[in-house]
Structure formats: structure tokens, C-alpha cells
Short mmCIF file of C-alpha atoms in Angstrom, two decimals:
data_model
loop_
_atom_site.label_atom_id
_atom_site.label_comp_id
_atom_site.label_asym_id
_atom_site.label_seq_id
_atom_site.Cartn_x
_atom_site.Cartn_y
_atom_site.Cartn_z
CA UNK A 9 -37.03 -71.59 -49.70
CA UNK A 10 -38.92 -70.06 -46.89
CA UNK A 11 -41.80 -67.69 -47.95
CA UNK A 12 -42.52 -65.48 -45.34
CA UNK A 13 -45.26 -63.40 -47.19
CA UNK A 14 -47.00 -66.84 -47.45
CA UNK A 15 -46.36 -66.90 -43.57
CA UNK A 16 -48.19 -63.60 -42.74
CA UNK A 17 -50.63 -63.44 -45.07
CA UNK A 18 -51.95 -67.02 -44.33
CA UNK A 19 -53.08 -65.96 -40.61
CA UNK A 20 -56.49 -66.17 -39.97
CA UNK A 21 -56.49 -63.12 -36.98
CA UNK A 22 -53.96 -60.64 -36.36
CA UNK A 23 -53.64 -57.55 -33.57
CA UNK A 24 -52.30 -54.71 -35.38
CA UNK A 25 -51.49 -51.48 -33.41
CA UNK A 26 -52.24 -48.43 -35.35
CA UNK A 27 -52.57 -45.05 -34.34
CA UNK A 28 -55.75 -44.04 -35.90
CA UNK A 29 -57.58 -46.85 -33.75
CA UNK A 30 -56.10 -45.34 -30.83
CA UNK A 31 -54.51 -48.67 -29.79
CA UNK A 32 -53.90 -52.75 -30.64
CA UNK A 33 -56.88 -53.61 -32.98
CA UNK A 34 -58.38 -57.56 -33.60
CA UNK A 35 -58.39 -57.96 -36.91
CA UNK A 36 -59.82 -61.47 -38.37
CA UNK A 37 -58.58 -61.76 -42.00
CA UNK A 38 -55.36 -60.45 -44.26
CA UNK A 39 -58.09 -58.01 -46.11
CA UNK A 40 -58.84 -56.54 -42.79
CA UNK A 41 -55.06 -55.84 -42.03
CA UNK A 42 -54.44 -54.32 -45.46
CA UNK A 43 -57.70 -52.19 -45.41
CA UNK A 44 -56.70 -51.07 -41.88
CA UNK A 45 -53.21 -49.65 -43.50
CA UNK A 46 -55.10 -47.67 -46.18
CA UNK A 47 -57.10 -46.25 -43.00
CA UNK A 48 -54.07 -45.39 -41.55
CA UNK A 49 -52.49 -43.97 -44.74
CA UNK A 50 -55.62 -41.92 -45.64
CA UNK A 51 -55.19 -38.35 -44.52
CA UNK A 52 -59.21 -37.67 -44.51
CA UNK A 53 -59.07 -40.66 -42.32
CA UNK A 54 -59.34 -39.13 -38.25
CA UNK A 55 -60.63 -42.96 -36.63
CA UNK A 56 -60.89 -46.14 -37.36
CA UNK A 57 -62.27 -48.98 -35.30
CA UNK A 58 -62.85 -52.86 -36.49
CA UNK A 59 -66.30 -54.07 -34.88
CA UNK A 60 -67.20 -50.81 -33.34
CA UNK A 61 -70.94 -51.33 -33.95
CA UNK A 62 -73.08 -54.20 -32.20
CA UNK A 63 -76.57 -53.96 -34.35
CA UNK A 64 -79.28 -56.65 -33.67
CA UNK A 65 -81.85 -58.05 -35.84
CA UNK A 66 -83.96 -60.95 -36.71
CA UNK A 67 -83.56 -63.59 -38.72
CA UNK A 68 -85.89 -66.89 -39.40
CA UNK A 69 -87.63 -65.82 -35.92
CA UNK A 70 -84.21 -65.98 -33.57
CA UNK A 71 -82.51 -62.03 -32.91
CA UNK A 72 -78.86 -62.10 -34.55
CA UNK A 73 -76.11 -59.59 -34.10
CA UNK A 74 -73.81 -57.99 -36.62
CA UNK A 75 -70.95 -56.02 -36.53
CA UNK A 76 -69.55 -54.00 -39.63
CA UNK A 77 -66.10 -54.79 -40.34
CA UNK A 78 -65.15 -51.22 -39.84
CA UNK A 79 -66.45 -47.82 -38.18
CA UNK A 80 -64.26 -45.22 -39.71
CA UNK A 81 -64.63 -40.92 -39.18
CA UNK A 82 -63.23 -38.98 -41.34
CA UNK A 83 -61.85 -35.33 -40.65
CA UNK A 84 -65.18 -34.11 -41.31
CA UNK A 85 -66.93 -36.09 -38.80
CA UNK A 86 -68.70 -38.12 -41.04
CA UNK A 87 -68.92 -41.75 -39.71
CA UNK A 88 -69.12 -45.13 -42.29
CA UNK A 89 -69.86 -48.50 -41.56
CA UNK A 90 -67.66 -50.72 -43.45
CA UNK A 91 -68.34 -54.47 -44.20
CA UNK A 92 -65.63 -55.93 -46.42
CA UNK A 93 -66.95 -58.99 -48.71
CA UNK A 94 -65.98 -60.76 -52.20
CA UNK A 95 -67.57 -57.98 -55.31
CA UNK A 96 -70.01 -60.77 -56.06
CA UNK A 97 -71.56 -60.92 -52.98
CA UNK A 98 -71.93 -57.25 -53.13
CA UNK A 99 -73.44 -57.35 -56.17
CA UNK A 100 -76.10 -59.65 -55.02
CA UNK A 101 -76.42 -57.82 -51.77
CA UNK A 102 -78.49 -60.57 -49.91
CA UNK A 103 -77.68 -60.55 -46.74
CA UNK A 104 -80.27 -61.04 -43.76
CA UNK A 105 -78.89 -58.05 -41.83
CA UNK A 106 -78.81 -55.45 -45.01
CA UNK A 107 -82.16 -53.98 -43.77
CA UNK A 108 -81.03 -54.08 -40.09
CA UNK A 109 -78.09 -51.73 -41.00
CA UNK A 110 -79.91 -49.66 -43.50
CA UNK A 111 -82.52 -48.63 -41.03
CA UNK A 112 -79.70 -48.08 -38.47
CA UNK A 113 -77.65 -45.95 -41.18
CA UNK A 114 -80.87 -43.93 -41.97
CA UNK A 115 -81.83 -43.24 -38.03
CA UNK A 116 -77.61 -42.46 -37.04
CA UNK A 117 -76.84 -40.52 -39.93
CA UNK A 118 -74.24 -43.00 -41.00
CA UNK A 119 -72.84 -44.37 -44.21
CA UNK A 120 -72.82 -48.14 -44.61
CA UNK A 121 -69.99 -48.61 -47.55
CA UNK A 122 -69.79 -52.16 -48.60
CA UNK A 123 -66.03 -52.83 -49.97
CA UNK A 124 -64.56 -55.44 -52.30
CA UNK A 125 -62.17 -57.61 -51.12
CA UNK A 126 -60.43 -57.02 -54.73
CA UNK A 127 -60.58 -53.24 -54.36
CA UNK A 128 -58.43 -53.70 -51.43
CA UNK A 129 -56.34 -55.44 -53.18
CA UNK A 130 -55.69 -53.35 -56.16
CA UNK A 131 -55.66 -50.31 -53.82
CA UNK A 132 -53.03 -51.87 -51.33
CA UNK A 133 -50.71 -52.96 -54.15
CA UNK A 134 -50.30 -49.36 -54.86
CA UNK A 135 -49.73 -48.08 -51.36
CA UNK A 136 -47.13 -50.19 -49.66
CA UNK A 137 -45.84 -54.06 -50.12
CA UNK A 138 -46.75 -56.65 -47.37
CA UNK A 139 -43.41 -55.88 -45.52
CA UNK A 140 -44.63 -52.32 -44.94
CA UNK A 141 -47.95 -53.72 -43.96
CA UNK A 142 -46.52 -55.85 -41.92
CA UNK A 143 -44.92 -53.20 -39.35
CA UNK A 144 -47.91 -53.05 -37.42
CA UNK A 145 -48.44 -56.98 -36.42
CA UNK A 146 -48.02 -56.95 -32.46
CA UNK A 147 -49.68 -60.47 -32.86
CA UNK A 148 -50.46 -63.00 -35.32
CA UNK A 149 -52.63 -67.11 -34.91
CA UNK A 150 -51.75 -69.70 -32.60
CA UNK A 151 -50.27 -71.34 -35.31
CA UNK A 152 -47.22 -68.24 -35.41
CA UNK A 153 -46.74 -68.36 -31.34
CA UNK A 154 -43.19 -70.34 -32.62
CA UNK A 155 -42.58 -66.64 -34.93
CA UNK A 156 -43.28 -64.61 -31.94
CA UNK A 157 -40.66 -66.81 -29.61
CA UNK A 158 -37.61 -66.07 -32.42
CA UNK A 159 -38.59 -62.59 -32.70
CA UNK A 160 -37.85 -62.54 -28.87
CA UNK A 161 -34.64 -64.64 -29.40
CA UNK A 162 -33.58 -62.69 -32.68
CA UNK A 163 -33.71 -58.84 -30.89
CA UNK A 164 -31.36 -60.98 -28.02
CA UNK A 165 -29.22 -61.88 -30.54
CA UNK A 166 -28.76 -58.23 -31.71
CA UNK A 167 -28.18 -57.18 -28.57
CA UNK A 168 -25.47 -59.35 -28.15
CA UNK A 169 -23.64 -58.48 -31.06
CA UNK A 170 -25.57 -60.29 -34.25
CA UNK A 171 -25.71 -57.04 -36.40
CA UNK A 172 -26.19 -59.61 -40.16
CA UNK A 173 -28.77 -61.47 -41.38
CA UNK A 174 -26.72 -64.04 -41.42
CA UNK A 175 -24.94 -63.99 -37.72
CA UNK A 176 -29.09 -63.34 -36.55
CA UNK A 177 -29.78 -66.28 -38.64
CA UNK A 178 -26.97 -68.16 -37.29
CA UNK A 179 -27.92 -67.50 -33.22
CA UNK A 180 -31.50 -68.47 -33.57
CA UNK A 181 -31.79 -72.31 -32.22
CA UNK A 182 -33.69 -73.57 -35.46
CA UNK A 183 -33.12 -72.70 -38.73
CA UNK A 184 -36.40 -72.73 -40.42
CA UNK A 185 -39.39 -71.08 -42.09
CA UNK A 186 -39.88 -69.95 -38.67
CA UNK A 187 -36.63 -68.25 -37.91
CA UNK A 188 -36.70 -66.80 -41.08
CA UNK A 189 -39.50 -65.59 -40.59
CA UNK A 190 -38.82 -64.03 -37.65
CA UNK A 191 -35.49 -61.87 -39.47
CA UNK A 192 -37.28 -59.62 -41.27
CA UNK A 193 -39.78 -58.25 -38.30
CA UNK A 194 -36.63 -57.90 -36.08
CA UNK A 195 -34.77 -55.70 -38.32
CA UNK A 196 -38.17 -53.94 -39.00
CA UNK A 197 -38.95 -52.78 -35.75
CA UNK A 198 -35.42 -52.06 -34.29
CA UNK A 199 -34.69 -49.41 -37.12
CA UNK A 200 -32.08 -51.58 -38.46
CA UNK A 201 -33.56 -52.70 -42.12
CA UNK A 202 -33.05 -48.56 -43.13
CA UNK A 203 -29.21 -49.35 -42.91
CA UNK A 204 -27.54 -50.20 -46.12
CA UNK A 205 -25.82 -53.68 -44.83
CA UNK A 206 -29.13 -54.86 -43.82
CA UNK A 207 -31.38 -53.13 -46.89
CA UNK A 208 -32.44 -56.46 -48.17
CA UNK A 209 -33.72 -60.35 -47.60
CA UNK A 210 -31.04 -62.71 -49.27
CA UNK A 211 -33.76 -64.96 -49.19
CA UNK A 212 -35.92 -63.04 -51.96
CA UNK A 213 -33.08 -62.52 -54.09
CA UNK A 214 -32.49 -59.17 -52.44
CA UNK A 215 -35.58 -57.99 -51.63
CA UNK A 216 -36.35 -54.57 -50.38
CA UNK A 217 -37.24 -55.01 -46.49
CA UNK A 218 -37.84 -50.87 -46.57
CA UNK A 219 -38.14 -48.47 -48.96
CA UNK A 220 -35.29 -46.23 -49.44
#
């Protein structure tokens, strides 16, 4: 049976386009793309940007660069610098650059929040399912060019008349993971999963594509 969560989730680097980052962001893991839907979500949330810091520093004699995983400004106008890592590394906190964005925190008047990787787990689980999340992927790996081609092919097919998931199914040239794949973002982004006949994946024994 085709898993598409398995599909999405496995990407190494999506482009998401969200409004709060004013535009199509890069986003390099699936815990980036889920924190960047609680951004979006978050009312005291105004702006968020992946990688909108470049800070240099030194490290066994040769000048390094890091970026934060996030700058985010709230509604107050208070800026953090988000770096999203596994709880036990932030427990241990030893990372070359911690001083070099400390003292940059300290001089800017910024925040530098380091976030769990299994808090943004827990938190996303309660705010939407990966479908939802899923809504904003403009672009996924080179290993998902194939999904992007039968989303093209799939929104033909609707436009000539394939209105099931099974005629949409049925016009796509391969039947596949891919094509299945595909089905779900289709009906996502032309409206159509919010009708009844097409309310669910048949695949995932019924399987809410969008909450009622």
C-alpha cells in the first residue's frame, strides 16, 4: 500500500510558501516544515524567516558561519533566534558557535531559543495532521521531481472531467506510490478534498484529507 506520509515526511528539503515569511521559504528538514506551521498558526507570531541571520565566529583557528534555524518577531516586536536540535543536545549545549550567538543576542537585543525536535513534535500533533501541513509544499527533493510531474498531470485530468479519486487515479500514466501520491495534493489545493465525494483517501481506510 502506498504511504504517502512516509513520502513527504522522508524529504530532506522542502520550499514551503507561507504567509508569515512573506513568500516561498527553504526549509532543510520535516521538523523545520512542521515548526514553520506552528509559526504560521501562532497569532503572537507577525514574521518568520528560516536562515535570516549570517553570524561568524571562530573555531579551532579557521572563521565559521552559522545561521539559526529561525528568526521569528512576534506582534510585539520582539525578535528570537531559533535553532532546532534533538533535547539531548540541548541539554549538553556544546556547540562551538553558542558563545558567538550569545554575544550577538546580548549586543541585538535578541532571544536565542533553542527548541527540541520532540517539542515540535508533541506540539504539531496537536495542531494539524501532516495533510494539513502539507498544504504549503510548493516543492519537495530531487528524489519527488516524479510527484511534482503527476501533480501537473492529475489537475489536467480534473480539468478534463476526472472529478474521483479513482477516475484521477485511473488518467495518471503510472499507477504507483508516486501517483498516489500525487492525489491527495491535487484535491488539496484545487478546493476539491472539502467536498463530501472526495472527503477521504481510500487508501488509508478513509482517511480524512481535510477537516470538516
Amino acid at each position: 500500500m502506498p504511504d504517502h506520509k512516509k513520502q513527504i515526511t522522508a524529504a530532506d528539503y522542502y520550499e514551503g510558501a507561507f504567509p508569515k515569511a512573506k513568500g516561498v521559504c527553504q526549509l532543510w528538514s520535516w521538523h523545520e516544515l512542521l515548526y514553520a506551521g506552528l509559526l504560521e498558526a501562532d497569532p503572537d507570531t507577525a514574521f518568520f524567516r528560516p536562515r535570516g541571520r549570517r553570524l561568524t565566529y571562530q573555531y579551532r583557528g579557521r572563521q565559521q558561519i552559522y545561521q539559526p534555524d529561525f528568526v521569528v518577531t512576534s506582534t510585539a516586536g520582539v525578535t528570537r533566534l531559533i535553532t532546532i536540535k534533538p533535547a539531548e543536545e540541548i541539554t549538553r549545549k556544546a556547540w562551538p558557535w553558542l558563545s558567538c550567538i550569545t554575544a550577538h543576542c546580548r549586543a541585538s537585543h535578541e532571544q536565542f531559543e533553542p527548541t527540541a525536535r520532540e517539542a515540535i513534535d508533541a506540539n504539531a500533533c496537536l495542531a494539524f495532521n501532516w495533510i494539513q501541513i502539507s498544504r504549503y509544499i510548493v516543492a519537495l527533493d530531487q528524489a519527488t521531481i516524479d510527484l511534482e510531474v503527476a501533480i501537473t498531470r492529475a489537475h489536467r485530468a480534473l480539468t478534463q472531467g476526472a472529478h474521483t479519486y479513482d477516475s484521477l487515479r485511473d488518467a495518471l500514466p503510472r499507477s504507483d506510490d508516486t501517483t498516489h501520491a500525487a492525489i491527495p495534493f491535487v484535491l488539496l489545493h484545487r478546493g476539491l478534498a472539502r467536498c463530501p465525494a472526495l472527503a477521504t483517501d481510500p487508501l488509508h481506510g478513509g482517511m480524512t484529507l481535510w477537516p470538516a
